[in-house]
Amino acid sequence: MNKKILLKLEKELIKAAKLQDNYDLSTINLIAPASPTPLKYFFNTVLRHNAIAEGLLGHRPYAGAEGFNIIEDITCKLACSIFNADHANVQPHSVSQANQAVYQGLLENGDRILAMKFSDGGHLTHGLKINFSGRFFNFDFYGVGGDGLLDYKSIEKQAIQFKPRMIICGASSYPRTINFKKLASISKKVGAYLVADLSHPAGFVATGKFPAPFPSCDVVTLTLDKTMLGPHGGIILCKDSLSAQIDKGVHPGVQSSVPLRRIYEMANCLLDVSKPWFKNYISRLSKNMEAFEKVFSKYPGLMISNGTDTHLMVLNTYKVFGLTGKDAEALLEGVGILTNRQVTPGETFKPYIAGGIRLGGSWITARGFNKQETIAIAQIIVNLLSNPQDLIVQQKAKTKMLKMTFKIRKNDVWSEEVIN
Ligand SMILES: Cc1ncc(COP(=O)(O)O)c(C=O)c1O
């Protein structure tokens, strides 16, 4: 590539980054997994070199890993203490990879797994045919009942019939708590491992606002970037008896080198999560979700399962407003509110269209928004969804949203004062 083109690309790159940054500061982000990770985790000045090593803690076929081992060990200890686990592996690059490592460590190709249906909340890595999980393992799926809640009796029946080697719970869009004790008794009955993918409610688990997965579950996977205000990456927690299999599942199972800098960032996030302000943040987040519930409950059938116990909820926009998720998402984005289209239980549309939207409160809470402001956002949302063709409603909403984003620009730099 010649010098002129390189220079042009360099300029375009900076321009695109600024464009995205500006967009992030002038929109209200309700995308459920989004949270503004504190920049302090990324700009640490201690680890200046891009050190590299692979292998498990204490068994690295690389020289010069002394500091590496200590950092990873502290991170594992913090994760175990926060989630009450026997063993942690903090190496996976993401939760998709963590899930892959769990299957690799505990199962053989073709083994049976019982997981939650995609339309009812399950994740791509919980058995979709287009994903490695659905290609290499034999999945059956459970769902929610007419009330949008997990039906443990029917899960038990299905488990007895299907005889899985693993049952997976935890989801991308199920807004309610999970009864791990009931699932553990089902798993025990059929001799299956119980694995919980707690990517989404991790911050609630860490602060005791969601049932504790241990000792009921055998394995838990999670990330810090959805509700823990931390960096992206995967963590696997497990019982002592499975530690060797899980570690092998990660390396050499699915991963080679270890992301040292990210593990260091994770350790700093886990230290912060152990401080009182984080509990305060999660309780503010719950209050903001109650504010959403208050407004949306005026529209019967809008909220799947009638509300939420966590940071996310799913709105059935097609049922209540005749708008597909794709159209609702575009309408809201038009006034500066970001959500994502979402399939809903009993879905008739393809996932790219979907019958609903998913929204969450992590990002606005971390940006300092309170209950009154959340109510105002919710009212704008229902007003827009009820009047999708009304340009005056849209213009008014746009102006209001822009005013609200002033606070985001003011609170641009993350700080504990804003969070509290
Ligand atoms: C339940 C669940 N598991 C796994 C993942 C995948 O996580 P990652 O993007 O870290 O691979 C997600 C992503 O949103 C998720 O919602």
CSV table of C-alpha atoms and ligand atoms in Angstrom, one decimal:
chain,number,residue,atom,x,y,z
A,1,MET,CA,0.0,0.0,0.0
A,2,ASN,CA,1.4,3.4,-0.9
A,3,LYS,CA,2.1,6.1,1.6
A,4,LYS,CA,-0.7,8.3,0.4
A,5,ILE,CA,-3.3,5.6,0.9
A,6,LEU,CA,-1.9,4.7,4.4
A,7,LEU,CA,-2.2,8.3,5.4
A,8,LYS,CA,-5.8,8.5,4.2
A,9,LEU,CA,-6.7,5.3,6.1
A,10,GLU,CA,-5.1,6.7,9.2
A,11,LYS,CA,-7.2,9.9,9.0
A,12,GLU,CA,-10.3,7.9,8.3
A,13,LEU,CA,-9.7,5.7,11.3
A,14,ILE,CA,-9.4,8.6,13.7
A,15,LYS,CA,-12.4,10.3,12.1
A,16,ALA,CA,-14.5,7.1,12.6
A,17,ALA,CA,-13.4,6.7,16.2
A,18,LYS,CA,-14.4,10.3,16.9
A,19,LEU,CA,-17.7,9.7,15.1
A,20,GLN,CA,-18.4,6.7,17.4
A,21,ASP,CA,-17.3,8.5,20.5
A,22,ASN,CA,-19.5,11.5,19.7
A,23,TYR,CA,-22.4,9.1,19.0
A,24,ASP,CA,-21.9,7.4,22.4
A,25,LEU,CA,-22.0,10.8,24.1
A,26,SER,CA,-25.2,12.0,22.3
A,27,THR,CA,-27.4,8.9,22.7
A,28,ILE,CA,-29.2,7.2,25.5
A,29,ASN,CA,-27.8,3.6,25.5
A,30,LEU,CA,-30.3,1.1,26.7
A,31,ILE,CA,-28.6,-1.9,25.1
A,32,ALA,CA,-28.8,-4.5,27.8
A,33,PRO,CA,-25.2,-5.7,27.8
A,34,ALA,CA,-23.8,-2.2,27.4
A,35,SER,CA,-22.0,-0.5,30.3
A,36,PRO,CA,-19.4,2.2,30.2
A,37,THR,CA,-16.3,0.5,31.5
A,38,PRO,CA,-14.1,2.9,33.5
A,39,LEU,CA,-11.2,4.1,31.5
A,40,LYS,CA,-8.9,3.7,34.5
A,41,TYR,CA,-8.9,0.0,33.9
A,42,PHE,CA,-7.4,0.5,30.4
A,43,PHE,CA,-4.9,3.2,31.1
A,44,ASN,CA,-2.9,1.5,33.8
A,45,THR,CA,0.7,2.4,33.6
A,46,VAL,CA,2.2,-0.5,35.5
A,47,LEU,CA,2.1,-3.2,32.7
A,48,ARG,CA,3.9,-1.4,30.0
A,49,HIS,CA,5.0,-4.4,28.0
A,50,ASN,CA,2.9,-6.7,26.0
A,51,ALA,CA,4.2,-9.8,27.7
A,52,ILE,CA,3.1,-13.1,26.4
A,53,ALA,CA,2.7,-16.6,27.9
A,54,GLU,CA,0.5,-19.5,27.5
A,55,GLY,CA,-0.5,-22.4,29.7
A,56,LEU,CA,-2.2,-22.8,33.0
A,57,LEU,CA,-1.3,-21.0,36.2
A,58,GLY,CA,2.0,-22.4,37.5
A,59,HIS,CA,2.5,-24.6,34.4
A,60,ARG,CA,3.6,-22.3,31.7
A,61,PRO,CA,6.0,-23.5,29.0
A,62,TYR,CA,7.3,-19.9,28.9
A,63,ALA,CA,10.1,-18.1,30.8
A,64,GLY,CA,9.5,-14.9,32.6
A,65,ALA,CA,6.0,-15.5,34.0
A,66,GLU,CA,6.6,-14.7,37.7
A,67,GLY,CA,4.5,-11.5,37.8
A,68,PHE,CA,2.0,-13.1,35.4
A,69,ASN,CA,1.4,-16.0,37.8
A,70,ILE,CA,0.8,-13.7,40.8
A,71,ILE,CA,-1.6,-11.5,38.8
A,72,GLU,CA,-3.6,-14.5,37.6
A,73,ASP,CA,-3.6,-16.1,41.0
A,74,ILE,CA,-4.9,-12.9,42.7
A,75,THR,CA,-7.6,-12.5,40.0
A,76,CYS,CA,-8.8,-16.1,40.5
A,77,LYS,CA,-8.8,-15.7,44.3
A,78,LEU,CA,-10.9,-12.5,44.0
A,79,ALA,CA,-13.4,-14.2,41.6
A,80,CYS,CA,-13.7,-17.2,43.9
A,81,SER,CA,-14.3,-15.1,46.9
A,82,ILE,CA,-17.0,-12.8,45.3
A,83,PHE,CA,-18.9,-15.7,43.8
A,84,ASN,CA,-18.2,-18.3,46.5
A,85,ALA,CA,-16.6,-20.8,44.1
A,86,ASP,CA,-13.9,-23.4,44.7
A,87,HIS,CA,-12.0,-22.7,41.6
A,88,ALA,CA,-11.7,-20.1,38.9
A,89,ASN,CA,-10.2,-19.9,35.4
A,90,VAL,CA,-10.0,-16.3,34.2
A,91,GLN,CA,-8.3,-16.9,30.8
A,92,PRO,CA,-11.1,-17.2,28.3
A,93,HIS,CA,-11.2,-14.3,25.9
A,94,SER,CA,-15.0,-14.1,26.0
A,95,VAL,CA,-18.0,-16.0,27.4
A,96,SER,CA,-18.5,-17.7,24.1
A,97,GLN,CA,-15.1,-19.1,24.5
A,98,ALA,CA,-15.7,-19.9,28.2
A,99,ASN,CA,-18.8,-21.9,27.3
A,100,GLN,CA,-16.8,-23.7,24.5
A,101,ALA,CA,-14.1,-24.6,27.1
A,102,VAL,CA,-16.8,-26.0,29.5
A,103,TYR,CA,-18.3,-28.2,26.8
A,104,GLN,CA,-14.8,-29.3,25.7
A,105,GLY,CA,-13.7,-30.0,29.3
A,106,LEU,CA,-16.7,-31.9,30.5
A,107,LEU,CA,-18.3,-33.6,27.4
A,108,GLU,CA,-17.6,-35.7,24.3
A,109,ASN,CA,-18.8,-34.6,20.9
A,110,GLY,CA,-22.4,-35.7,20.4
A,111,ASP,CA,-23.3,-35.6,24.1
A,112,ARG,CA,-26.8,-34.4,25.1
A,113,ILE,CA,-27.3,-31.0,26.5
A,114,LEU,CA,-30.6,-29.5,27.7
A,115,ALA,CA,-30.7,-25.7,27.4
A,116,MET,CA,-33.0,-22.8,27.2
A,117,LYS,CA,-34.7,-22.0,23.8
A,118,PHE,CA,-33.2,-19.1,21.9
A,119,SER,CA,-36.6,-17.4,21.6
A,120,ASP,CA,-37.2,-17.6,25.3
A,121,GLY,CA,-33.9,-16.2,26.3
A,122,GLY,CA,-31.1,-18.7,25.5
A,123,HIS,CA,-27.8,-17.7,23.8
A,124,LEU,CA,-26.2,-18.6,20.5
A,125,THR,CA,-23.7,-20.8,22.4
A,126,HIS,CA,-26.5,-22.7,24.1
A,127,GLY,CA,-27.1,-24.9,21.1
A,128,LEU,CA,-28.0,-22.9,18.0
A,129,LYS,CA,-27.3,-25.0,14.8
A,130,ILE,CA,-25.4,-22.2,13.2
A,131,ASN,CA,-23.0,-22.2,16.2
A,132,PHE,CA,-20.2,-24.6,17.2
A,133,SER,CA,-22.5,-25.7,20.1
A,134,GLY,CA,-25.3,-26.9,17.9
A,135,ARG,CA,-22.9,-28.5,15.4
A,136,PHE,CA,-21.0,-30.6,17.9
A,137,PHE,CA,-23.5,-31.5,20.6
A,138,ASN,CA,-27.0,-32.9,20.7
A,139,PHE,CA,-29.3,-30.2,22.2
A,140,ASP,CA,-32.9,-30.3,23.4
A,141,PHE,CA,-34.5,-27.1,24.6
A,142,TYR,CA,-36.8,-26.0,27.4
A,143,GLY,CA,-38.7,-22.7,27.5
A,144,VAL,CA,-40.9,-20.5,29.5
A,145,GLY,CA,-44.6,-21.0,30.3
A,146,GLY,CA,-47.5,-18.7,29.2
A,147,ASP,CA,-46.5,-16.3,32.1
A,148,GLY,CA,-43.0,-15.9,30.7
A,149,LEU,CA,-41.5,-17.7,33.7
A,150,LEU,CA,-39.4,-20.9,33.8
A,151,ASP,CA,-41.6,-23.9,34.4
A,152,TYR,CA,-39.5,-26.2,36.5
A,153,LYS,CA,-42.0,-29.1,36.4
A,154,SER,CA,-41.8,-29.3,32.6
A,155,ILE,CA,-38.0,-28.9,32.7
A,156,GLU,CA,-37.9,-31.9,35.0
A,157,LYS,CA,-40.1,-34.0,32.7
A,158,GLN,CA,-38.0,-33.1,29.7
A,159,ALA,CA,-34.8,-33.9,31.5
A,160,ILE,CA,-36.1,-37.3,32.5
A,161,GLN,CA,-37.1,-38.1,28.9
A,162,PHE,CA,-34.0,-36.6,27.2
A,163,LYS,CA,-31.4,-37.8,29.8
A,164,PRO,CA,-28.8,-35.0,29.1
A,165,ARG,CA,-25.2,-35.1,30.4
A,166,MET,CA,-25.5,-31.3,31.0
A,167,ILE,CA,-28.3,-28.8,31.8
A,168,ILE,CA,-27.6,-25.2,31.0
A,169,CYS,CA,-29.4,-22.3,32.6
A,170,GLY,CA,-28.8,-18.6,32.4
A,171,ALA,CA,-29.8,-16.5,29.4
A,172,SER,CA,-29.4,-13.4,27.2
A,173,SER,CA,-32.9,-12.2,27.6
A,174,TYR,CA,-34.6,-13.9,30.5
A,175,PRO,CA,-35.3,-11.1,33.0
A,176,ARG,CA,-36.1,-13.2,36.0
A,177,THR,CA,-34.1,-15.0,38.8
A,178,ILE,CA,-33.4,-18.7,38.5
A,179,ASN,CA,-34.1,-21.3,41.1
A,180,PHE,CA,-30.7,-23.0,41.1
A,181,LYS,CA,-31.8,-25.4,43.9
A,182,LYS,CA,-34.7,-26.8,41.8
A,183,LEU,CA,-32.5,-27.2,38.7
A,184,ALA,CA,-29.8,-28.9,40.9
A,185,SER,CA,-32.3,-31.5,42.1
A,186,ILE,CA,-33.4,-32.1,38.5
A,187,SER,CA,-29.7,-32.4,37.3
A,188,LYS,CA,-29.0,-34.8,40.2
A,189,LYS,CA,-31.9,-37.0,39.3
A,190,VAL,CA,-30.7,-37.5,35.7
A,191,GLY,CA,-27.0,-37.4,36.4
A,192,ALA,CA,-26.3,-34.2,34.5
A,193,TYR,CA,-23.8,-31.4,35.2
A,194,LEU,CA,-25.6,-28.1,36.0
A,195,VAL,CA,-24.0,-25.2,34.3
A,196,ALA,CA,-25.1,-21.6,34.7
A,197,ASP,CA,-24.2,-18.9,32.2
A,198,LEU,CA,-24.6,-15.8,34.3
A,199,SER,CA,-23.0,-13.3,31.8
A,200,HIS,CA,-25.9,-10.9,32.3
A,201,PRO,CA,-26.8,-10.9,36.0
A,202,ALA,CA,-23.2,-11.3,37.3
A,203,GLY,CA,-23.3,-7.9,39.1
A,204,PHE,CA,-26.5,-8.9,40.8
A,205,VAL,CA,-25.0,-12.2,41.9
A,206,ALA,CA,-21.9,-10.5,43.2
A,207,THR,CA,-24.1,-8.2,45.5
A,208,GLY,CA,-26.5,-10.9,46.6
A,209,LYS,CA,-29.4,-9.5,44.5
A,210,PHE,CA,-29.7,-12.7,42.5
A,211,PRO,CA,-29.7,-16.2,44.0
A,212,ALA,CA,-26.2,-17.6,44.7
A,213,PRO,CA,-25.3,-20.3,42.0
A,214,PHE,CA,-23.0,-22.2,44.3
A,215,PRO,CA,-23.2,-24.8,45.8
A,216,SER,CA,-26.2,-25.8,43.5
A,217,CYS,CA,-24.4,-25.4,40.2
A,218,ASP,CA,-21.3,-27.4,39.1
A,219,VAL,CA,-20.0,-24.7,36.8
A,220,VAL,CA,-20.7,-20.9,36.2
A,221,THR,CA,-19.5,-18.8,33.3
A,222,LEU,CA,-19.7,-15.0,33.3
A,223,THR,CA,-18.2,-11.7,32.1
A,224,LEU,CA,-17.5,-8.4,33.9
A,225,ASP,CA,-18.6,-6.1,31.1
A,226,LYS,CA,-22.3,-6.4,31.4
A,227,THR,CA,-23.3,-5.6,34.9
A,228,MET,CA,-20.0,-5.3,36.7
A,229,LEU,CA,-18.6,-2.2,34.9
A,230,GLY,CA,-15.5,-4.2,34.0
A,231,PRO,CA,-13.5,-5.3,30.9
A,232,HIS,CA,-14.8,-7.8,28.4
A,233,GLY,CA,-13.6,-11.4,28.8
A,234,GLY,CA,-14.7,-14.7,30.2
A,235,ILE,CA,-14.5,-16.3,33.7
A,236,ILE,CA,-15.3,-19.9,34.5
A,237,LEU,CA,-16.0,-20.8,38.1
A,238,CYS,CA,-16.5,-24.4,39.2
A,239,LYS,CA,-16.4,-26.9,42.0
A,240,ASP,CA,-13.1,-28.3,43.1
A,241,SER,CA,-13.8,-31.8,41.7
A,242,LEU,CA,-14.1,-30.3,38.1
A,243,SER,CA,-11.2,-27.9,38.2
A,244,ALA,CA,-8.7,-30.1,36.3
A,245,GLN,CA,-11.2,-30.8,33.5
A,246,ILE,CA,-12.3,-27.2,33.2
A,247,ASP,CA,-8.7,-25.9,33.1
A,248,LYS,CA,-7.9,-28.5,30.4
A,249,GLY,CA,-11.0,-27.4,28.5
A,250,VAL,CA,-9.5,-23.9,28.4
A,251,HIS,CA,-5.9,-24.8,27.7
A,252,PRO,CA,-5.1,-26.7,25.6
A,253,GLY,CA,-8.8,-27.2,24.8
A,254,VAL,CA,-9.7,-24.0,23.1
A,255,GLN,CA,-7.1,-21.4,23.9
A,256,SER,CA,-3.4,-20.8,23.5
A,257,SER,CA,-2.0,-17.5,24.9
A,258,VAL,CA,-3.2,-15.8,28.1
A,259,PRO,CA,-4.5,-12.2,27.9
A,260,LEU,CA,-2.4,-10.8,30.7
A,261,ARG,CA,-3.3,-7.1,30.5
A,262,ARG,CA,-7.0,-8.0,30.5
A,263,ILE,CA,-6.6,-10.3,33.5
A,264,TYR,CA,-4.9,-7.4,35.3
A,265,GLU,CA,-7.9,-5.1,34.4
A,266,MET,CA,-10.3,-7.9,35.6
A,267,ALA,CA,-8.5,-8.0,39.0
A,268,ASN,CA,-8.9,-4.2,39.4
A,269,CYS,CA,-12.6,-4.5,38.6
A,270,LEU,CA,-13.0,-7.3,41.1
A,271,LEU,CA,-11.3,-5.2,43.7
A,272,ASP,CA,-13.8,-2.4,43.0
A,273,VAL,CA,-16.8,-4.8,43.0
A,274,SER,CA,-15.8,-5.8,46.6
A,275,LYS,CA,-16.2,-2.1,47.7
A,276,PRO,CA,-19.5,-0.6,49.1
A,277,TRP,CA,-20.1,1.8,46.2
A,278,PHE,CA,-20.6,-1.1,43.8
A,279,LYS,CA,-23.5,-2.4,45.9
A,280,ASN,CA,-24.9,1.1,45.8
A,281,TYR,CA,-24.6,1.1,42.0
A,282,ILE,CA,-26.5,-2.2,41.7
A,283,SER,CA,-29.2,-1.0,44.0
A,284,ARG,CA,-29.6,2.3,41.9
A,285,LEU,CA,-29.8,0.1,38.8
A,286,SER,CA,-32.6,-2.0,40.4
A,287,LYS,CA,-34.5,1.3,41.2
A,288,ASN,CA,-34.1,2.4,37.6
A,289,MET,CA,-35.5,-0.9,36.4
A,290,GLU,CA,-38.5,-0.4,38.7
A,291,ALA,CA,-39.0,3.0,37.1
A,292,PHE,CA,-39.2,1.3,33.7
A,293,GLU,CA,-41.6,-1.3,35.1
A,294,LYS,CA,-43.9,1.4,36.5
A,295,VAL,CA,-44.4,3.0,33.1
A,296,PHE,CA,-44.5,-0.2,30.9
A,297,SER,CA,-46.9,-2.0,33.3
A,298,LYS,CA,-49.6,0.3,32.0
A,299,TYR,CA,-49.5,-1.6,28.7
A,300,PRO,CA,-50.7,-5.2,29.5
A,301,GLY,CA,-48.6,-7.8,27.7
A,302,LEU,CA,-45.8,-5.4,26.9
A,303,MET,CA,-43.2,-6.7,29.3
A,304,ILE,CA,-42.4,-10.4,28.9
A,305,SER,CA,-42.9,-12.0,32.4
A,306,ASN,CA,-44.5,-8.7,33.5
A,307,GLY,CA,-41.2,-7.1,34.5
A,308,THR,CA,-37.7,-7.9,35.7
A,309,ASP,CA,-35.5,-8.9,38.6
A,310,THR,CA,-32.4,-7.8,36.9
A,311,HIS,CA,-30.9,-5.1,34.6
A,312,LEU,CA,-32.8,-6.1,31.5
A,313,MET,CA,-36.3,-6.6,30.2
A,314,VAL,CA,-38.0,-7.6,26.9
A,315,LEU,CA,-40.9,-5.7,25.4
A,316,ASN,CA,-43.3,-7.4,23.0
A,317,THR,CA,-43.7,-4.4,20.7
A,318,TYR,CA,-45.5,-6.4,18.0
A,319,LYS,CA,-48.2,-7.7,20.3
A,320,VAL,CA,-48.9,-4.3,21.9
A,321,PHE,CA,-48.1,-1.7,19.2
A,322,GLY,CA,-48.0,-3.8,16.0
A,323,LEU,CA,-44.3,-2.9,15.5
A,324,THR,CA,-41.6,-5.5,14.8
A,325,GLY,CA,-38.5,-5.3,16.9
A,326,LYS,CA,-36.6,-4.1,13.9
A,327,ASP,CA,-39.0,-1.2,13.3
A,328,ALA,CA,-39.2,-0.4,17.0
A,329,GLU,CA,-35.4,-0.4,17.3
A,330,ALA,CA,-35.2,2.0,14.3
A,331,LEU,CA,-37.9,4.3,15.6
A,332,LEU,CA,-36.1,4.7,18.9
A,333,GLU,CA,-32.7,5.1,17.4
A,334,GLY,CA,-34.1,7.9,15.3
A,335,VAL,CA,-34.5,10.0,18.5
A,336,GLY,CA,-31.3,8.8,20.1
A,337,ILE,CA,-32.4,5.9,22.2
A,338,LEU,CA,-30.4,2.7,21.5
A,339,THR,CA,-32.0,-0.8,22.0
A,340,ASN,CA,-31.8,-4.1,20.2
A,341,ARG,CA,-34.5,-6.1,18.4
A,342,GLN,CA,-35.2,-9.3,20.3
A,343,VAL,CA,-37.0,-12.5,19.7
A,344,THR,CA,-39.7,-13.3,22.2
A,345,PRO,CA,-41.3,-16.5,23.5
A,346,GLY,CA,-43.4,-18.1,20.7
A,347,GLU,CA,-41.7,-15.9,18.2
A,348,THR,CA,-43.0,-16.0,14.6
A,349,PHE,CA,-40.5,-13.6,13.0
A,350,LYS,CA,-36.9,-14.4,12.1
A,351,PRO,CA,-34.3,-13.1,14.6
A,352,TYR,CA,-33.2,-10.3,12.2
A,353,ILE,CA,-36.8,-8.9,12.3
A,354,ALA,CA,-38.0,-10.2,15.8
A,355,GLY,CA,-41.2,-9.3,17.6
A,356,GLY,CA,-39.8,-7.3,20.4
A,357,ILE,CA,-36.9,-5.3,21.8
A,358,ARG,CA,-34.6,-5.8,24.7
A,359,LEU,CA,-33.5,-3.0,26.9
A,360,GLY,CA,-31.4,-2.6,30.0
A,361,GLY,CA,-30.4,0.1,32.6
A,362,SER,CA,-26.7,-0.6,33.2
A,363,TRP,CA,-25.4,2.2,31.0
A,364,ILE,CA,-27.8,5.0,32.1
A,365,THR,CA,-27.3,4.1,35.7
A,366,ALA,CA,-23.5,4.2,35.4
A,367,ARG,CA,-23.9,7.6,33.7
A,368,GLY,CA,-25.7,9.0,36.8
A,369,PHE,CA,-29.3,8.8,35.6
A,370,ASN,CA,-31.9,8.5,38.4
A,371,LYS,CA,-35.4,7.2,38.8
A,372,GLN,CA,-37.2,10.3,37.6
A,373,GLU,CA,-35.0,10.5,34.5
A,374,THR,CA,-35.6,6.8,33.8
A,375,ILE,CA,-39.4,7.4,34.0
A,376,ALA,CA,-39.0,10.2,31.5
A,377,ILE,CA,-37.1,8.0,29.1
A,378,ALA,CA,-39.8,5.2,29.5
A,379,GLN,CA,-42.6,7.7,28.8
A,380,ILE,CA,-40.9,8.9,25.7
A,381,ILE,CA,-40.5,5.2,24.6
A,382,VAL,CA,-44.2,4.3,24.9
A,383,ASN,CA,-45.2,7.6,23.4
A,384,LEU,CA,-43.1,6.9,20.3
A,385,LEU,CA,-44.2,3.3,20.0
A,386,SER,CA,-47.8,4.3,20.3
A,387,ASN,CA,-47.5,7.0,17.6
A,388,PRO,CA,-44.9,5.6,15.2
A,389,GLN,CA,-46.0,7.8,12.3
A,390,ASP,CA,-46.3,11.1,14.2
A,391,LEU,CA,-43.4,13.3,13.2
A,392,ILE,CA,-44.2,15.9,15.8
A,393,VAL,CA,-43.9,13.3,18.6
A,394,GLN,CA,-40.6,12.2,17.2
A,395,GLN,CA,-39.3,15.8,17.0
A,396,LYS,CA,-40.3,16.5,20.5
A,397,ALA,CA,-38.7,13.3,21.7
A,398,LYS,CA,-35.5,14.1,19.9
A,399,THR,CA,-35.2,17.5,21.6
A,400,LYS,CA,-35.9,16.0,25.0
A,401,MET,CA,-33.3,13.2,24.5
A,402,LEU,CA,-30.7,15.7,23.4
A,403,LYS,CA,-31.2,17.7,26.5
A,404,MET,CA,-30.8,14.6,28.6
A,405,THR,CA,-27.6,13.6,26.9
A,406,PHE,CA,-26.1,16.9,28.3
A,407,LYS,CA,-25.7,15.0,31.5
A,408,ILE,CA,-23.8,12.3,29.7
A,409,ARG,CA,-21.3,14.7,28.2
A,410,LYS,CA,-20.9,16.4,31.6
A,411,ASN,CA,-20.3,13.1,33.3
A,412,ASP,CA,-18.1,11.9,30.4
A,413,VAL,CA,-15.3,10.7,32.6
A,414,TRP,CA,-16.4,7.7,34.7
A,415,SER,CA,-16.1,8.3,38.4
A,416,GLU,CA,-17.4,6.7,41.6
A,417,GLU,CA,-19.2,10.0,42.4
A,418,VAL,CA,-21.3,9.7,39.2
A,419,ILE,CA,-22.0,6.1,39.8
A,420,ASN,CA,-23.2,6.9,43.3
B,1,LIG,C1,-26.0,-15.5,28.1
B,1,LIG,C2,-24.8,-15.1,27.3
B,1,LIG,N1,-23.8,-16.0,27.2
B,1,LIG,C3,-22.7,-15.8,26.4
B,1,LIG,C4,-22.6,-14.6,25.7
B,1,LIG,C5,-21.4,-14.3,24.9
B,1,LIG,O1,-20.5,-13.5,25.5
B,1,LIG,P1,-19.2,-12.9,24.7
B,1,LIG,O2,-19.7,-11.8,23.8
B,1,LIG,O3,-18.4,-12.5,25.8
B,1,LIG,O4,-18.7,-14.1,23.9
B,1,LIG,C6,-23.6,-13.6,25.8
B,1,LIG,C7,-23.5,-12.3,25.1
B,1,LIG,O5,-24.1,-11.4,25.2
B,1,LIG,C8,-24.7,-13.9,26.6
B,1,LIG,O6,-25.7,-13.1,26.7
